[in-house]
């Protein structure tokens, strides 16, 4: 009683690129003779349901239907808004500090000009 000791490898899911799907759809659309489409599907190892799905995806729009969808978590819009808000707060603080420094310098220049008796432009003597 010799059993089959051969280990079968675990099958992995096939993934098809957009270019491959479009190439197969073009070939399928070119099939006009009886049996040509079946021969194409057998040669490529595809099911007719895959072909129907790809056709509907192509009809909906190549970019949306045939591009693979990314897996995993979707980017959180709220966290992006929080990050942008923090960046704007830091920028506002930096600009406020520079404004304060500029106002101090201007005030010093006014006092120096007044002490030296130099009239400033735009200042009216009443």
PDB file of C-alpha atoms in Angstrom:
ATOM      1  CA  UNK A   1       0.000   0.000   0.000  1.00  0.00           C
ATOM      2  CA  UNK A   2       2.146   2.790  -1.227  1.00  0.00           C
ATOM      3  CA  UNK A   3       0.443   6.144  -0.794  1.00  0.00           C
ATOM      4  CA  UNK A   4       1.166   9.233  -2.810  1.00  0.00           C
ATOM      5  CA  UNK A   5       3.879  11.049  -0.861  1.00  0.00           C
ATOM      6  CA  UNK A   6       4.129  13.953  -3.262  1.00  0.00           C
ATOM      7  CA  UNK A   7       3.545  17.308  -1.585  1.00  0.00           C
ATOM      8  CA  UNK A   8       1.444  19.723  -3.556  1.00  0.00           C
ATOM      9  CA  UNK A   9       2.591  23.345  -3.443  1.00  0.00           C
ATOM     10  CA  UNK A  10       0.082  25.847  -2.165  1.00  0.00           C
ATOM     11  CA  UNK A  11      -1.501  27.718  -5.038  1.00  0.00           C
ATOM     12  CA  UNK A  12      -1.125  31.484  -5.056  1.00  0.00           C
ATOM     13  CA  UNK A  13      -3.612  33.955  -6.434  1.00  0.00           C
ATOM     14  CA  UNK A  14      -2.715  35.263  -9.867  1.00  0.00           C
ATOM     15  CA  UNK A  15      -2.426  39.015 -10.340  1.00  0.00           C
ATOM     16  CA  UNK A  16      -2.850  40.618 -13.729  1.00  0.00           C
ATOM     17  CA  UNK A  17      -1.399  43.941 -14.802  1.00  0.00           C
ATOM     18  CA  UNK A  18      -3.406  46.581 -16.603  1.00  0.00           C
ATOM     19  CA  UNK A  19      -1.355  46.058 -19.760  1.00  0.00           C
ATOM     20  CA  UNK A  20      -1.994  42.311 -19.711  1.00  0.00           C
ATOM     21  CA  UNK A  21      -5.747  42.797 -19.235  1.00  0.00           C
ATOM     22  CA  UNK A  22      -5.915  45.265 -22.119  1.00  0.00           C
ATOM     23  CA  UNK A  23      -3.858  42.963 -24.348  1.00  0.00           C
ATOM     24  CA  UNK A  24      -6.166  40.006 -23.643  1.00  0.00           C
ATOM     25  CA  UNK A  25      -9.275  42.158 -24.198  1.00  0.00           C
ATOM     26  CA  UNK A  26      -7.899  43.317 -27.558  1.00  0.00           C
ATOM     27  CA  UNK A  27      -7.161  39.713 -28.549  1.00  0.00           C
ATOM     28  CA  UNK A  28     -10.626  38.602 -27.404  1.00  0.00           C
ATOM     29  CA  UNK A  29     -12.286  41.393 -29.389  1.00  0.00           C
ATOM     30  CA  UNK A  30     -10.362  40.243 -32.474  1.00  0.00           C
ATOM     31  CA  UNK A  31     -11.749  36.671 -32.193  1.00  0.00           C
ATOM     32  CA  UNK A  32     -14.421  36.222 -34.865  1.00  0.00           C
ATOM     33  CA  UNK A  33     -14.203  32.522 -35.773  1.00  0.00           C
ATOM     34  CA  UNK A  34     -15.976  29.807 -33.819  1.00  0.00           C
ATOM     35  CA  UNK A  35     -13.762  28.462 -31.035  1.00  0.00           C
ATOM     36  CA  UNK A  36     -11.128  31.199 -31.217  1.00  0.00           C
ATOM     37  CA  UNK A  37     -12.201  32.822 -27.950  1.00  0.00           C
ATOM     38  CA  UNK A  38     -12.253  29.482 -26.131  1.00  0.00           C
ATOM     39  CA  UNK A  39      -8.778  28.680 -27.449  1.00  0.00           C
ATOM     40  CA  UNK A  40      -7.507  32.053 -26.218  1.00  0.00           C
ATOM     41  CA  UNK A  41      -8.971  31.501 -22.757  1.00  0.00           C
ATOM     42  CA  UNK A  42      -7.500  27.974 -22.519  1.00  0.00           C
ATOM     43  CA  UNK A  43      -4.101  29.138 -23.742  1.00  0.00           C
ATOM     44  CA  UNK A  44      -3.984  31.923 -21.140  1.00  0.00           C
ATOM     45  CA  UNK A  45      -5.596  29.836 -18.386  1.00  0.00           C
ATOM     46  CA  UNK A  46      -8.454  32.312 -17.901  1.00  0.00           C
ATOM     47  CA  UNK A  47     -12.162  32.007 -17.226  1.00  0.00           C
ATOM     48  CA  UNK A  48     -14.814  33.725 -19.283  1.00  0.00           C
ATOM     49  CA  UNK A  49     -16.035  35.430 -16.100  1.00  0.00           C
ATOM     50  CA  UNK A  50     -12.663  37.194 -15.810  1.00  0.00           C
ATOM     51  CA  UNK A  51     -13.034  38.404 -19.374  1.00  0.00           C
ATOM     52  CA  UNK A  52     -16.556  39.687 -18.649  1.00  0.00           C
ATOM     53  CA  UNK A  53     -15.338  41.466 -15.514  1.00  0.00           C
ATOM     54  CA  UNK A  54     -12.448  43.106 -17.364  1.00  0.00           C
ATOM     55  CA  UNK A  55     -14.802  44.242 -20.138  1.00  0.00           C
ATOM     56  CA  UNK A  56     -17.115  45.931 -17.657  1.00  0.00           C
ATOM     57  CA  UNK A  57     -14.123  47.523 -15.943  1.00  0.00           C
ATOM     58  CA  UNK A  58     -12.880  48.813 -19.300  1.00  0.00           C
ATOM     59  CA  UNK A  59     -16.327  50.220 -20.055  1.00  0.00           C
ATOM     60  CA  UNK A  60     -16.423  52.043 -16.695  1.00  0.00           C
ATOM     61  CA  UNK A  61     -13.040  53.584 -17.343  1.00  0.00           C
ATOM     62  CA  UNK A  62      -9.593  52.155 -17.797  1.00  0.00           C
ATOM     63  CA  UNK A  63      -7.964  54.120 -15.003  1.00  0.00           C
ATOM     64  CA  UNK A  64     -10.582  53.359 -12.369  1.00  0.00           C
ATOM     65  CA  UNK A  65     -11.499  49.812 -13.360  1.00  0.00           C
ATOM     66  CA  UNK A  66      -8.210  48.262 -14.333  1.00  0.00           C
ATOM     67  CA  UNK A  67      -5.755  49.756 -11.874  1.00  0.00           C
ATOM     68  CA  UNK A  68      -5.190  47.552  -8.852  1.00  0.00           C
ATOM     69  CA  UNK A  69      -6.638  48.855  -5.631  1.00  0.00           C
ATOM     70  CA  UNK A  70      -4.186  49.502  -2.842  1.00  0.00           C
ATOM     71  CA  UNK A  71      -4.655  47.370   0.206  1.00  0.00           C
ATOM     72  CA  UNK A  72      -4.520  48.469   3.794  1.00  0.00           C
ATOM     73  CA  UNK A  73      -5.725  51.517   5.633  1.00  0.00           C
ATOM     74  CA  UNK A  74      -6.904  54.491   3.680  1.00  0.00           C
ATOM     75  CA  UNK A  75      -5.238  57.823   4.467  1.00  0.00           C
ATOM     76  CA  UNK A  76      -7.046  59.630   7.252  1.00  0.00           C
ATOM     77  CA  UNK A  77      -8.202  63.075   6.102  1.00  0.00           C
ATOM     78  CA  UNK A  78      -8.603  64.232   9.706  1.00  0.00           C
ATOM     79  CA  UNK A  79      -4.969  63.485  10.583  1.00  0.00           C
ATOM     80  CA  UNK A  80      -3.838  65.371   7.464  1.00  0.00           C
ATOM     81  CA  UNK A  81      -5.885  68.385   8.552  1.00  0.00           C
ATOM     82  CA  UNK A  82      -4.364  68.244  12.026  1.00  0.00           C
ATOM     83  CA  UNK A  83      -0.839  68.097  10.576  1.00  0.00           C
ATOM     84  CA  UNK A  84      -1.565  71.034   8.251  1.00  0.00           C
ATOM     85  CA  UNK A  85      -3.023  72.997  11.172  1.00  0.00           C
ATOM     86  CA  UNK A  86       0.090  72.388  13.278  1.00  0.00           C
ATOM     87  CA  UNK A  87       2.339  73.487  10.434  1.00  0.00           C
ATOM     88  CA  UNK A  88       0.327  76.688   9.981  1.00  0.00           C
ATOM     89  CA  UNK A  89       0.507  77.383  13.733  1.00  0.00           C
ATOM     90  CA  UNK A  90       4.316  77.057  13.700  1.00  0.00           C
ATOM     91  CA  UNK A  91       4.543  79.311  10.656  1.00  0.00           C
ATOM     92  CA  UNK A  92       2.259  81.885  12.342  1.00  0.00           C
ATOM     93  CA  UNK A  93       4.419  81.880  15.495  1.00  0.00           C
ATOM     94  CA  UNK A  94       7.581  82.357  13.444  1.00  0.00           C
ATOM     95  CA  UNK A  95       6.087  85.254  11.493  1.00  0.00           C
ATOM     96  CA  UNK A  96       4.706  86.868  14.661  1.00  0.00           C
ATOM     97  CA  UNK A  97       8.180  86.757  16.219  1.00  0.00           C
ATOM     98  CA  UNK A  98       9.727  88.356  13.126  1.00  0.00           C
ATOM     99  CA  UNK A  99       7.050  91.067  13.146  1.00  0.00           C
ATOM    100  CA  UNK A 100       7.740  91.802  16.796  1.00  0.00           C
ATOM    101  CA  UNK A 101      11.477  92.087  16.077  1.00  0.00           C
ATOM    102  CA  UNK A 102      10.805  94.410  13.136  1.00  0.00           C
ATOM    103  CA  UNK A 103       8.568  96.640  15.293  1.00  0.00           C
ATOM    104  CA  UNK A 104      11.333  96.889  17.954  1.00  0.00           C
ATOM    105  CA  UNK A 105      13.888  97.882  15.306  1.00  0.00           C
ATOM    106  CA  UNK A 106      11.537 100.514  13.839  1.00  0.00           C
ATOM    107  CA  UNK A 107      10.825 101.940  17.296  1.00  0.00           C
ATOM    108  CA  UNK A 108      14.572 102.122  18.018  1.00  0.00           C
ATOM    109  CA  UNK A 109      15.205 103.883  14.694  1.00  0.00           C
ATOM    110  CA  UNK A 110      12.482 106.445  15.495  1.00  0.00           C
ATOM    111  CA  UNK A 111      13.992 107.188  18.915  1.00  0.00           C
ATOM    112  CA  UNK A 112      17.501 107.457  17.434  1.00  0.00           C
ATOM    113  CA  UNK A 113      16.304 109.813  14.695  1.00  0.00           C
ATOM    114  CA  UNK A 114      14.469 111.924  17.287  1.00  0.00           C
ATOM    115  CA  UNK A 115      17.586 112.084  19.512  1.00  0.00           C
ATOM    116  CA  UNK A 116      19.777 113.114  16.570  1.00  0.00           C
ATOM    117  CA  UNK A 117      17.200 115.582  15.250  1.00  0.00           C
ATOM    118  CA  UNK A 118      16.782 113.811  11.918  1.00  0.00           C
ATOM    119  CA  UNK A 119      13.276 114.225  10.433  1.00  0.00           C
ATOM    120  CA  UNK A 120      11.717 110.957   9.239  1.00  0.00           C
ATOM    121  CA  UNK A 121       9.965 110.656   5.876  1.00  0.00           C
ATOM    122  CA  UNK A 122       6.204 110.639   6.123  1.00  0.00           C
ATOM    123  CA  UNK A 123       6.263 112.335   9.516  1.00  0.00           C
ATOM    124  CA  UNK A 124       4.493 115.682   9.592  1.00  0.00           C
ATOM    125  CA  UNK A 125       5.761 118.447  11.871  1.00  0.00           C
ATOM    126  CA  UNK A 126       2.773 120.036  13.539  1.00  0.00           C
TER     127      UNK A 126
END
